């Protein structure tokens, strides 16, 4: 099966600019996650969707970050305006609800550098 | 909320030796514990996982043990090879939280040939 797809792979912007990332999960996976991975740290959850609804966005900095999954398939994550500390890899993961359903599969990530 | 601590932060072993990475978690309701391997610039890849109803799981050279009472779990890699060099992350999750993963800080494993 095809894996989780993300684009772009790399992005360099200046602070206060906006940026958007796209994720297409594994076909049929109802649950989608966005994680932020700062260099040298483990991934940290930003937001979780089930189908087109938000399950958990408690750790999403809502003053500058937004995310949507309008049709319950692909998703976009936006940062506006970006800050220097947003430099990180943004990972998308998806999970099936079938069976035990715990395993999350990660995309290749988008590496963001804010100058 | 859940907190996962991982040790050591770096680990160097000679090729052929064993490597052990340990994690502790705080939430006794967590019931799923995966281990991910992440090579430089690549995505995290699941290498093994364990559920709370099992104490040990093995897959070829890799094994994971879970002690629910002490709230810790460990990754064991035997007969290490240079291609095992990577960053390893442990994580914990529970169904009640939508299975969101809480990750440890990672362990850089270097296998010297």
Coordinates of N, CA and C in Angstrom, one line a residue:
Chain A
X1 N 0.9 -1.2 0.0 CA 0.0 0.0 0.0 C 0.9 1.2 0.0
X2 N 0.4 2.3 -0.6 CA 1.2 3.5 -0.6 C 1.2 4.1 0.8
X3 N 2.3 4.8 1.1 CA 2.5 5.4 2.4 C 1.9 6.7 2.5
X4 N 2.2 7.4 3.7 CA 1.7 8.7 3.9 C 2.5 9.7 3.1
X5 N 1.9 10.6 2.3 CA 2.6 11.5 1.5 C 2.5 12.9 2.1
X6 N 3.6 13.6 2.0 CA 3.7 15.0 2.5 C 4.4 15.9 1.5
X7 N 4.0 17.1 1.4 CA 4.7 18.1 0.6 C 4.5 19.5 1.2
X8 N 5.4 20.4 0.9 CA 6.7 20.1 0.3 C 7.6 19.4 1.3
X9 N 8.8 19.0 0.8 CA 9.7 18.3 1.7 C 10.6 19.3 2.5
X10 N 10.8 20.4 1.9 CA 11.6 21.5 2.5 C 11.0 22.8 2.2
X11 N 11.1 23.7 3.2 CA 10.6 25.1 3.0 C 11.5 26.0 3.9
X12 N 11.9 27.1 3.2 CA 12.6 28.1 4.0 C 11.8 29.4 3.8
X13 N 11.5 30.0 4.9 CA 10.8 31.3 4.9 C 11.4 32.3 5.9
X14 N 11.0 33.5 5.8 CA 11.4 34.5 6.8 C 10.3 34.6 7.9
X15 N 10.8 35.0 9.0 CA 9.8 35.2 10.1 C 8.7 36.2 9.7
X16 N 7.5 35.9 10.2 CA 6.3 36.7 10.0 C 5.7 36.3 8.6
X17 N 6.3 35.5 7.8 CA 5.7 35.0 6.6 C 4.7 33.8 7.0
X18 N 3.9 33.4 6.0 CA 3.0 32.3 6.2 C 3.5 31.1 5.4
X19 N 3.1 29.9 5.8 CA 3.5 28.7 5.2 C 2.4 27.6 5.4
X20 N 2.3 26.7 4.4 CA 1.3 25.7 4.5 C 1.9 24.3 4.1
X21 N 1.5 23.3 4.8 CA 2.0 21.9 4.5 C 0.8 21.1 4.2
X22 N 1.1 20.1 3.4 CA 0.0 19.2 2.9 C 0.3 17.8 3.3
X23 N -0.7 17.0 3.6 CA -0.6 15.6 4.0 C -1.7 14.8 3.3
X24 N -1.3 13.6 2.7 CA -2.3 12.7 2.2 C -2.0 11.4 3.0
X25 N -3.0 10.9 3.8 CA -2.7 9.7 4.6 C -2.9 8.5 3.8
X26 N -2.6 7.3 4.4 CA -2.8 6.0 3.8 C -4.3 5.9 3.5
X27 N -4.6 5.4 2.3 CA -6.0 5.2 1.9 C -6.8 4.4 2.9
X28 N -7.9 5.0 3.3 CA -8.8 4.3 4.3 C -8.5 4.6 5.7
X29 N -7.4 5.3 6.0 CA -7.1 5.6 7.4 C -7.9 6.8 7.9
X30 N -8.7 6.6 8.9 CA -9.6 7.6 9.3 C -9.0 8.6 10.2
X31 N -7.9 8.2 10.9 CA -7.3 9.1 11.9 C -6.0 9.7 11.3
X32 N -5.8 11.0 11.5 CA -4.7 11.7 11.0 C -4.1 12.6 12.1
X33 N -2.8 12.6 12.2 CA -2.1 13.4 13.2 C -1.1 14.3 12.6
X34 N -0.9 15.5 13.2 CA 0.3 16.3 12.8 C 1.1 16.4 14.1
X35 N 2.4 16.2 13.9 CA 3.4 16.3 14.9 C 4.5 17.3 14.6
X36 N 5.0 18.0 15.5 CA 6.2 18.9 15.4 C 7.4 18.2 16.0
X37 N 8.5 18.1 15.2 CA 9.7 17.5 15.8 C 10.8 18.5 15.7
X38 N 11.2 19.1 16.8 CA 12.3 20.0 16.9 C 13.6 19.2 17.0
X39 N 14.6 19.7 16.4 CA 15.9 19.0 16.3 C 16.3 18.5 17.6
X40 N 16.6 17.2 17.7 CA 17.1 16.6 18.9 C 16.0 16.2 19.9
X41 N 14.8 16.3 19.5 CA 13.7 15.9 20.4 C 12.8 14.9 19.7
X42 N 11.9 14.3 20.5 CA 10.9 13.4 19.9 C 9.7 14.2 19.4
X43 N 9.0 13.6 18.5 CA 7.8 14.3 17.9 C 6.8 14.7 19.0
X44 N 6.2 15.9 18.8 CA 5.1 16.3 19.8 C 3.8 16.6 19.0
X45 N 2.8 16.0 19.5 CA 1.5 16.1 18.8 C 1.0 17.6 18.8
X46 N 0.6 18.0 17.6 CA -0.1 19.3 17.4 C -1.6 19.2 17.4
X47 N -2.1 18.2 16.5 CA -3.5 18.1 16.3 C -3.8 16.7 15.8
X48 N -5.0 16.2 16.2 CA -5.5 14.9 15.8 C -6.9 15.0 15.2
X49 N -7.0 14.4 14.0 CA -8.3 14.4 13.3 C -8.9 13.0 13.3
X50 N -10.2 12.8 13.4 CA -10.8 11.6 13.0 C -11.8 11.9 11.9
X51 N -11.6 11.3 10.8 CA -12.4 11.8 9.6 C -12.2 13.3 9.4
X52 N -13.2 14.1 9.4 CA -13.0 15.5 9.2 C -13.2 16.3 10.5
X53 N -13.2 15.6 11.6 CA -13.4 16.3 12.9 C -12.2 16.3 13.7
X54 N -12.0 17.4 14.5 CA -10.8 17.5 15.4 C -11.1 16.7 16.7
X55 N -10.2 15.8 17.0 CA -10.3 15.1 18.2 C -9.5 15.8 19.4
X56 N -8.3 16.3 19.0 CA -7.5 16.9 20.1 C -6.6 18.0 19.4
X57 N -6.8 19.2 19.8 CA -5.9 20.3 19.3 C -5.4 21.1 20.5
X58 N -5.3 20.4 21.7 CA -4.9 21.1 22.9 C -3.5 21.7 22.9
X59 N -2.6 21.1 22.1 CA -1.3 21.5 22.0 C -0.9 22.3 20.7
X60 N -2.0 22.7 20.0 CA -1.8 23.5 18.8 C -1.8 25.0 19.2
X61 N -0.7 25.8 18.9 CA -0.7 27.2 19.2 C -1.7 27.9 18.3
X62 N -2.9 28.1 18.7 CA -4.0 28.5 17.8 C -3.9 29.9 17.4
X63 N -3.0 30.7 18.0 CA -2.9 32.1 17.6 C -2.1 32.2 16.3
X64 N -1.4 31.1 15.9 CA -0.6 31.2 14.7 C -0.8 29.9 13.8
X65 N -1.2 28.8 14.4 CA -1.3 27.5 13.7 C -2.8 27.2 13.4
X66 N -3.0 26.7 12.3 CA -4.4 26.2 12.0 C -4.2 24.9 11.1
X67 N -5.2 24.1 11.2 CA -5.2 22.9 10.4 C -6.6 22.5 10.0
X68 N -6.8 21.8 8.9 CA -8.1 21.4 8.4 C -8.0 20.1 7.7
X69 N -9.1 19.4 7.7 CA -9.2 18.1 6.9 C -10.7 18.0 6.4
X70 N -10.9 18.9 5.5 CA -12.3 19.2 5.1 C -13.1 18.0 4.7
X71 N -12.5 17.2 3.8 CA -13.2 16.0 3.3 C -12.8 14.7 3.9
X72 N -12.1 14.8 5.1 CA -11.8 13.6 5.8 C -10.7 12.8 5.2
X73 N -10.0 13.3 4.2 CA -8.9 12.6 3.6 C -7.6 13.3 3.8
X74 N -7.2 14.2 2.8 CA -6.0 14.9 3.0 C -6.2 16.1 4.0
X75 N -5.0 16.6 4.4 CA -5.1 17.7 5.4 C -4.0 18.7 5.1
X76 N -4.3 20.0 5.6 CA -3.3 21.0 5.5 C -3.0 21.6 6.9
X77 N -1.8 22.0 7.1 CA -1.4 22.6 8.4 C -0.8 24.0 7.9
X78 N -1.2 25.0 8.6 CA -0.8 26.4 8.2 C -0.2 27.1 9.4
X79 N 0.9 27.9 9.1 CA 1.5 28.7 10.2 C 1.4 30.1 9.7
X80 N 0.8 31.0 10.4 CA 0.8 32.4 10.0 C 0.6 33.3 11.2
X81 N 1.5 34.2 11.6 CA 2.8 34.3 11.0 C 3.9 33.4 11.6
X82 N 4.9 33.0 10.9 CA 5.9 32.1 11.4 C 6.8 32.8 12.4
X83 N 7.3 32.1 13.4 CA 8.4 32.6 14.3 C 9.6 31.7 14.1
X84 N 10.7 32.2 14.6 CA 12.0 31.5 14.5 C 11.9 30.1 15.2
X85 N 11.1 30.1 16.3 CA 11.1 28.8 17.0 C 10.2 27.8 16.4
X86 N 9.5 28.1 15.2 CA 8.7 27.2 14.5 C 9.6 26.3 13.6
X87 N 10.9 26.6 13.5 CA 11.8 25.8 12.7 C 11.8 24.4 13.3
X88 N 11.4 23.4 12.4 CA 11.2 22.0 12.9 C 10.9 21.2 11.7
X89 N 10.8 19.9 12.0 CA 10.2 19.0 11.0 C 8.7 18.7 11.3
X90 N 7.8 18.9 10.4 CA 6.4 18.7 10.6 C 6.0 17.3 10.0
X91 N 5.7 16.4 10.9 CA 5.4 15.1 10.5 C 3.9 14.8 10.5
X92 N 3.4 14.2 9.5 CA 2.0 13.7 9.4 C 2.0 12.2 9.6
X93 N 1.0 11.7 10.4 CA 0.9 10.3 10.6 C -0.6 9.9 10.4
X94 N -0.8 8.7 10.0 CA -2.2 8.2 9.9 C -2.3 6.8 10.6
X95 N -3.6 6.5 10.9 CA -3.9 5.3 11.6 C -5.2 4.7 11.2
X96 N -5.3 3.4 11.1 CA -6.5 2.8 10.7 C -7.3 2.5 12.0
X97 N -8.6 2.5 11.9 CA -9.5 2.2 13.0 C -9.8 0.7 13.1
X98 N -9.3 -0.1 12.2 CA -9.6 -1.5 12.1 C -8.7 -2.3 13.1
X99 N -9.2 -3.4 13.6 CA -8.4 -4.2 14.5 C -8.0 -3.4 15.7
X100 N -6.8 -3.7 16.2 CA -6.4 -2.9 17.4 C -6.2 -1.5 17.0
X101 N -5.7 -1.2 15.8 CA -5.7 0.1 15.3 C -4.8 1.1 16.0
X102 N -3.8 0.6 16.7 CA -2.9 1.6 17.3 C -1.8 2.1 16.4
X103 N -1.4 1.3 15.5 CA -0.1 1.6 14.8 C -0.3 2.9 13.9
X104 N 0.6 3.8 14.1 CA 0.7 5.0 13.3 C 1.8 4.9 12.3
X105 N 1.5 5.4 11.1 CA 2.5 5.4 10.0 C 2.8 6.8 9.7
X106 N 4.1 7.1 9.6 CA 4.5 8.5 9.4 C 4.9 8.8 8.0
X107 N 4.6 10.0 7.6 CA 5.1 10.5 6.3 C 6.6 11.0 6.4
X108 N 7.2 11.4 5.3 CA 8.6 11.8 5.3 C 8.8 13.1 6.0
X109 N 7.8 13.9 6.3 CA 7.9 15.1 7.0 C 8.2 16.3 6.0
X110 N 7.9 17.5 6.6 CA 8.3 18.7 5.9 C 9.3 19.5 6.8
X111 N 10.5 19.7 6.3 CA 11.5 20.4 7.1 C 11.4 21.9 6.9
X112 N 11.0 22.6 8.0 CA 10.8 24.1 7.9 C 11.9 24.8 8.6
X113 N 12.5 25.8 7.9 CA 13.5 26.7 8.4 C 13.0 28.1 8.4
X114 N 12.9 28.7 9.5 CA 12.4 30.1 9.6 C 13.6 31.0 9.9
X115 N 13.9 31.9 9.0 CA 15.0 32.8 9.2 C 14.6 34.2 9.7
Chain B
X1 N -1.0 15.0 32.2 CA -0.9 14.1 31.0 C 0.3 13.1 31.1
X2 N 0.4 12.3 30.1 CA 1.4 11.3 30.0 C 2.8 12.0 29.9
X3 N 3.8 11.4 30.5 CA 5.2 11.8 30.4 C 6.1 10.6 30.2
X4 N 6.9 10.6 29.1 CA 7.8 9.5 28.8 C 9.2 9.9 28.9
X5 N 10.0 9.2 29.7 CA 11.4 9.5 29.8 C 12.2 8.4 29.2
X6 N 13.3 8.7 28.6 CA 14.0 7.7 27.8 C 15.5 7.9 28.1
X7 N 16.2 6.7 28.4 CA 17.6 6.7 28.7 C 18.3 5.5 28.0
X8 N 19.6 5.6 27.6 CA 20.3 6.9 27.7 C 20.0 7.7 26.5
X9 N 20.6 8.9 26.4 CA 20.4 9.8 25.3 C 21.3 9.4 24.1
X10 N 22.5 8.9 24.5 CA 23.4 8.3 23.4 C 23.9 7.0 23.9
X11 N 24.2 6.1 23.0 CA 24.7 4.8 23.3 C 25.6 4.3 22.2
X12 N 26.8 4.0 22.5 CA 27.8 3.5 21.5 C 28.1 2.0 21.9
X13 N 28.0 1.2 20.9 CA 28.3 -0.3 21.2 C 29.2 -0.8 20.0
X14 N 29.9 -1.8 20.3 CA 30.7 -2.5 19.3 C 29.8 -3.4 18.5
X15 N 30.1 -3.5 17.2 CA 29.3 -4.4 16.3 C 29.3 -5.8 16.9
X16 N 28.1 -6.4 17.0 CA 27.9 -7.7 17.5 C 27.5 -7.7 19.0
X17 N 27.7 -6.6 19.7 CA 27.2 -6.5 21.1 C 25.7 -6.2 21.1
X18 N 25.2 -6.2 22.3 CA 23.8 -5.9 22.5 C 23.6 -4.5 23.0
X19 N 22.4 -3.9 22.7 CA 22.1 -2.6 23.1 C 20.7 -2.6 23.8
X20 N 20.6 -1.8 24.9 CA 19.4 -1.8 25.6 C 19.0 -0.3 25.9
X21 N 17.8 0.0 25.5 CA 17.3 1.4 25.7 C 16.1 1.3 26.6
X22 N 16.0 2.2 27.6 CA 14.9 2.1 28.6 C 14.0 3.3 28.6
X23 N 12.7 3.1 28.8 CA 11.8 4.2 28.9 C 10.9 3.9 30.1
X24 N 10.5 5.0 30.8 CA 9.5 5.0 31.8 C 8.3 5.9 31.4
X25 N 7.1 5.5 31.9 CA 6.0 6.4 31.6 C 5.2 6.6 32.9
X26 N 4.4 7.7 32.8 CA 3.8 8.1 34.1 C 2.3 7.7 34.2
X27 N 1.6 7.5 33.1 CA 0.2 7.2 33.1 C -0.1 5.7 33.1
X28 N -0.6 5.2 34.2 CA -0.8 3.8 34.3 C -1.9 3.3 33.4
X29 N -2.7 4.2 32.8 CA -3.7 3.8 31.8 C -3.2 3.6 30.4
X30 N -1.9 4.0 30.2 CA -1.3 3.8 28.8 C -1.3 2.3 28.6
X31 N -1.6 1.9 27.3 CA -1.7 0.5 27.0 C -1.1 0.1 25.7
X32 N -0.4 1.0 25.1 CA 0.3 0.6 23.8 C 1.6 1.3 23.8
X33 N 2.7 0.6 23.5 CA 4.1 1.1 23.6 C 4.9 0.7 22.3
X34 N 4.9 1.6 21.4 CA 5.7 1.3 20.2 C 7.2 1.9 20.3
X35 N 8.0 1.3 19.5 CA 9.4 1.8 19.3 C 9.6 2.2 17.8
X36 N 10.1 3.4 17.6 CA 10.4 3.9 16.2 C 11.9 4.1 16.1
X37 N 12.3 3.7 14.8 CA 13.7 4.0 14.4 C 13.7 5.1 13.4
X38 N 14.5 6.1 13.6 CA 14.6 7.2 12.7 C 16.0 7.5 12.2
X39 N 16.2 7.2 11.0 CA 17.5 7.5 10.4 C 17.6 9.0 10.0
X40 N 18.8 9.5 9.8 CA 19.0 10.9 9.6 C 18.2 11.4 8.4
X41 N 17.3 12.4 8.6 CA 16.5 12.9 7.5 C 15.4 12.1 7.0
X42 N 15.1 11.0 7.7 CA 14.0 10.0 7.3 C 12.9 10.1 8.2
X43 N 11.8 9.4 7.8 CA 10.6 9.3 8.7 C 10.8 8.3 9.8
X44 N 10.1 8.5 10.9 CA 10.2 7.4 11.9 C 9.5 6.1 11.4
X45 N 10.2 5.0 11.6 CA 9.7 3.7 11.2 C 9.4 2.8 12.4
X46 N 8.2 2.3 12.5 CA 7.9 1.4 13.6 C 8.8 0.1 13.4
X47 N 9.4 -0.3 14.5 CA 10.2 -1.5 14.5 C 9.7 -2.6 15.3
X48 N 9.0 -2.2 16.4 CA 8.3 -3.2 17.3 C 7.4 -2.5 18.2
X49 N 6.4 -3.2 18.6 CA 5.4 -2.6 19.6 C 4.9 -3.6 20.5
X50 N 4.4 -3.2 21.7 CA 3.8 -4.1 22.6 C 2.6 -3.5 23.3
X51 N 1.6 -4.4 23.6 CA 0.4 -3.9 24.3 C 0.5 -4.3 25.7
X52 N -0.3 -3.7 26.5 CA -0.2 -3.8 28.0 C -0.6 -5.2 28.5
X53 N -1.2 -6.0 27.6 CA -1.6 -7.4 28.1 C -0.4 -8.4 27.8
X54 N 0.7 -7.9 27.4 CA 1.8 -8.8 27.0 C 3.1 -8.3 27.8
X55 N 3.9 -9.2 28.3 CA 5.1 -8.8 29.0 C 6.3 -8.7 28.1
X56 N 6.3 -9.4 27.0 CA 7.5 -9.5 26.2 C 7.1 -9.8 24.8
X57 N 7.9 -9.2 23.8 CA 7.6 -9.5 22.4 C 9.0 -9.5 21.7
X58 N 9.2 -10.5 20.8 CA 10.4 -10.6 20.1 C 10.2 -10.7 18.6
X59 N 11.1 -10.0 17.9 CA 11.1 -10.1 16.4 C 12.5 -10.2 15.9
X60 N 13.0 -11.4 15.7 CA 14.4 -11.6 15.2 C 15.4 -11.0 16.3
X61 N 16.2 -10.0 15.9 CA 17.2 -9.5 16.8 C 16.6 -8.4 17.8
X62 N 15.4 -8.1 17.7 CA 14.8 -7.0 18.4 C 13.7 -7.6 19.4
X63 N 13.8 -7.1 20.6 CA 12.8 -7.5 21.6 C 12.4 -6.3 22.5
X64 N 11.2 -6.4 23.0 CA 10.7 -5.3 23.9 C 10.1 -6.0 25.1
X65 N 10.4 -5.5 26.3 CA 9.9 -6.0 27.5 C 9.1 -4.9 28.2
X66 N 8.0 -5.2 28.9 CA 7.2 -4.3 29.6 C 6.9 -4.7 31.0
X67 N 7.1 -3.8 31.9 CA 6.8 -4.0 33.3 C 5.8 -3.0 33.7
X68 N 4.5 -3.4 33.8 CA 3.4 -2.5 34.0 C 3.5 -2.0 35.5
X69 N 3.9 -2.8 36.4 CA 3.9 -2.4 37.8 C 4.9 -1.2 38.0
X70 N 6.1 -1.4 37.4 CA 7.1 -0.3 37.5 C 6.9 0.8 36.5
X71 N 6.0 0.6 35.5 CA 5.8 1.5 34.4 C 7.0 1.8 33.6
X72 N 7.7 0.7 33.2 CA 8.8 0.9 32.3 C 8.9 -0.2 31.3
X73 N 9.4 0.2 30.1 CA 9.6 -0.8 29.0 C 10.9 -0.5 28.4
X74 N 11.5 -1.6 27.8 CA 12.8 -1.5 27.3 C 12.9 -2.2 25.9
X75 N 13.8 -1.6 25.1 CA 14.1 -2.2 23.8 C 15.5 -2.9 23.9
X76 N 15.5 -4.1 23.3 CA 16.8 -4.9 23.3 C 17.1 -5.2 21.9
X77 N 18.3 -4.9 21.5 CA 18.8 -5.2 20.2 C 20.0 -6.1 20.4
X78 N 20.0 -7.3 19.8 CA 21.1 -8.2 19.9 C 21.9 -8.3 18.6
X79 N 23.1 -8.7 18.7 CA 24.0 -8.8 17.6 C 23.9 -7.5 16.7
X80 N 24.2 -6.4 17.3 CA 24.1 -5.1 16.6 C 24.9 -5.1 15.3
X81 N 24.4 -4.4 14.3 CA 25.1 -4.2 13.1 C 25.2 -2.7 12.8
X82 N 26.1 -2.3 11.9 CA 26.2 -0.9 11.6 C 24.9 -0.2 11.2
X83 N 24.1 -1.0 10.4 CA 22.9 -0.4 9.9 C 21.8 -0.2 11.0
X84 N 22.1 -0.6 12.2 CA 21.2 -0.4 13.4 C 21.5 1.1 13.9
X85 N 22.5 1.7 13.5 CA 22.8 3.1 13.9 C 21.7 4.0 13.4
X86 N 21.1 4.7 14.4 CA 20.0 5.6 14.1 C 19.6 6.2 15.5
X87 N 18.5 7.0 15.4 CA 17.9 7.5 16.6 C 16.6 6.6 16.9
X88 N 16.5 6.2 18.1 CA 15.4 5.3 18.5 C 14.5 6.1 19.5
X89 N 13.2 6.0 19.2 CA 12.2 6.7 20.1 C 11.2 5.7 20.7
X90 N 11.0 5.8 21.9 CA 9.9 5.1 22.5 C 8.7 6.0 22.6
X91 N 7.5 5.4 22.8 CA 6.3 6.2 22.9 C 5.3 5.4 23.7
X92 N 4.3 6.1 24.2 CA 3.2 5.5 24.9 C 1.9 6.1 24.5
X93 N 0.8 5.3 24.5 CA -0.5 5.9 24.1 C -1.6 5.1 24.8
X94 N -2.8 5.6 24.8 CA -3.9 4.9 25.3 C -5.1 5.2 24.5
X95 N -6.1 4.3 24.4 CA -7.3 4.4 23.5 C -8.1 5.6 24.0
X96 N -8.2 5.8 25.3 CA -9.0 6.9 25.8 C -8.6 8.3 25.3
X97 N -7.3 8.4 24.9 CA -6.7 9.7 24.4 C -6.7 9.7 22.9
X98 N -7.4 8.9 22.2 CA -7.3 8.8 20.8 C -6.1 8.2 20.2
X99 N -5.4 7.4 21.1 CA -4.1 6.8 20.7 C -3.1 7.7 20.3
X100 N -3.1 9.0 20.8 CA -2.0 9.9 20.4 C -0.8 9.4 21.1
X101 N 0.3 9.5 20.4 CA 1.6 9.1 20.9 C 2.3 10.2 21.7
X102 N 2.8 9.8 22.9 CA 3.7 10.7 23.6 C 5.1 10.1 23.5
X103 N 6.0 10.8 23.0 CA 7.3 10.2 22.7 C 8.4 10.6 23.8
X104 N 9.3 9.7 23.9 CA 10.5 10.0 24.7 C 11.4 10.9 23.8
X105 N 12.5 11.4 24.4 CA 13.4 12.3 23.8 C 14.3 11.7 22.8
X106 N 14.4 10.4 22.7 CA 15.2 9.7 21.7 C 16.6 9.2 22.3
X107 N 17.1 8.2 21.7 CA 18.4 7.7 22.0 C 19.2 7.5 20.6
X108 N 20.4 8.2 20.6 CA 21.2 8.0 19.4 C 22.1 6.8 19.6
X109 N 21.9 5.8 18.8 CA 22.6 4.6 18.9 C 23.7 4.6 17.8
X110 N 24.9 4.4 18.2 CA 26.0 4.2 17.2 C 26.6 2.8 17.4
X111 N 26.7 2.1 16.3 CA 27.3 0.8 16.3 C 28.6 0.9 15.6
X112 N 29.7 0.7 16.3 CA 31.0 0.8 15.7 C 31.5 -0.5 15.1
X113 N 32.0 -0.4 13.9 CA 32.5 -1.7 13.3 C 34.0 -1.8 13.4

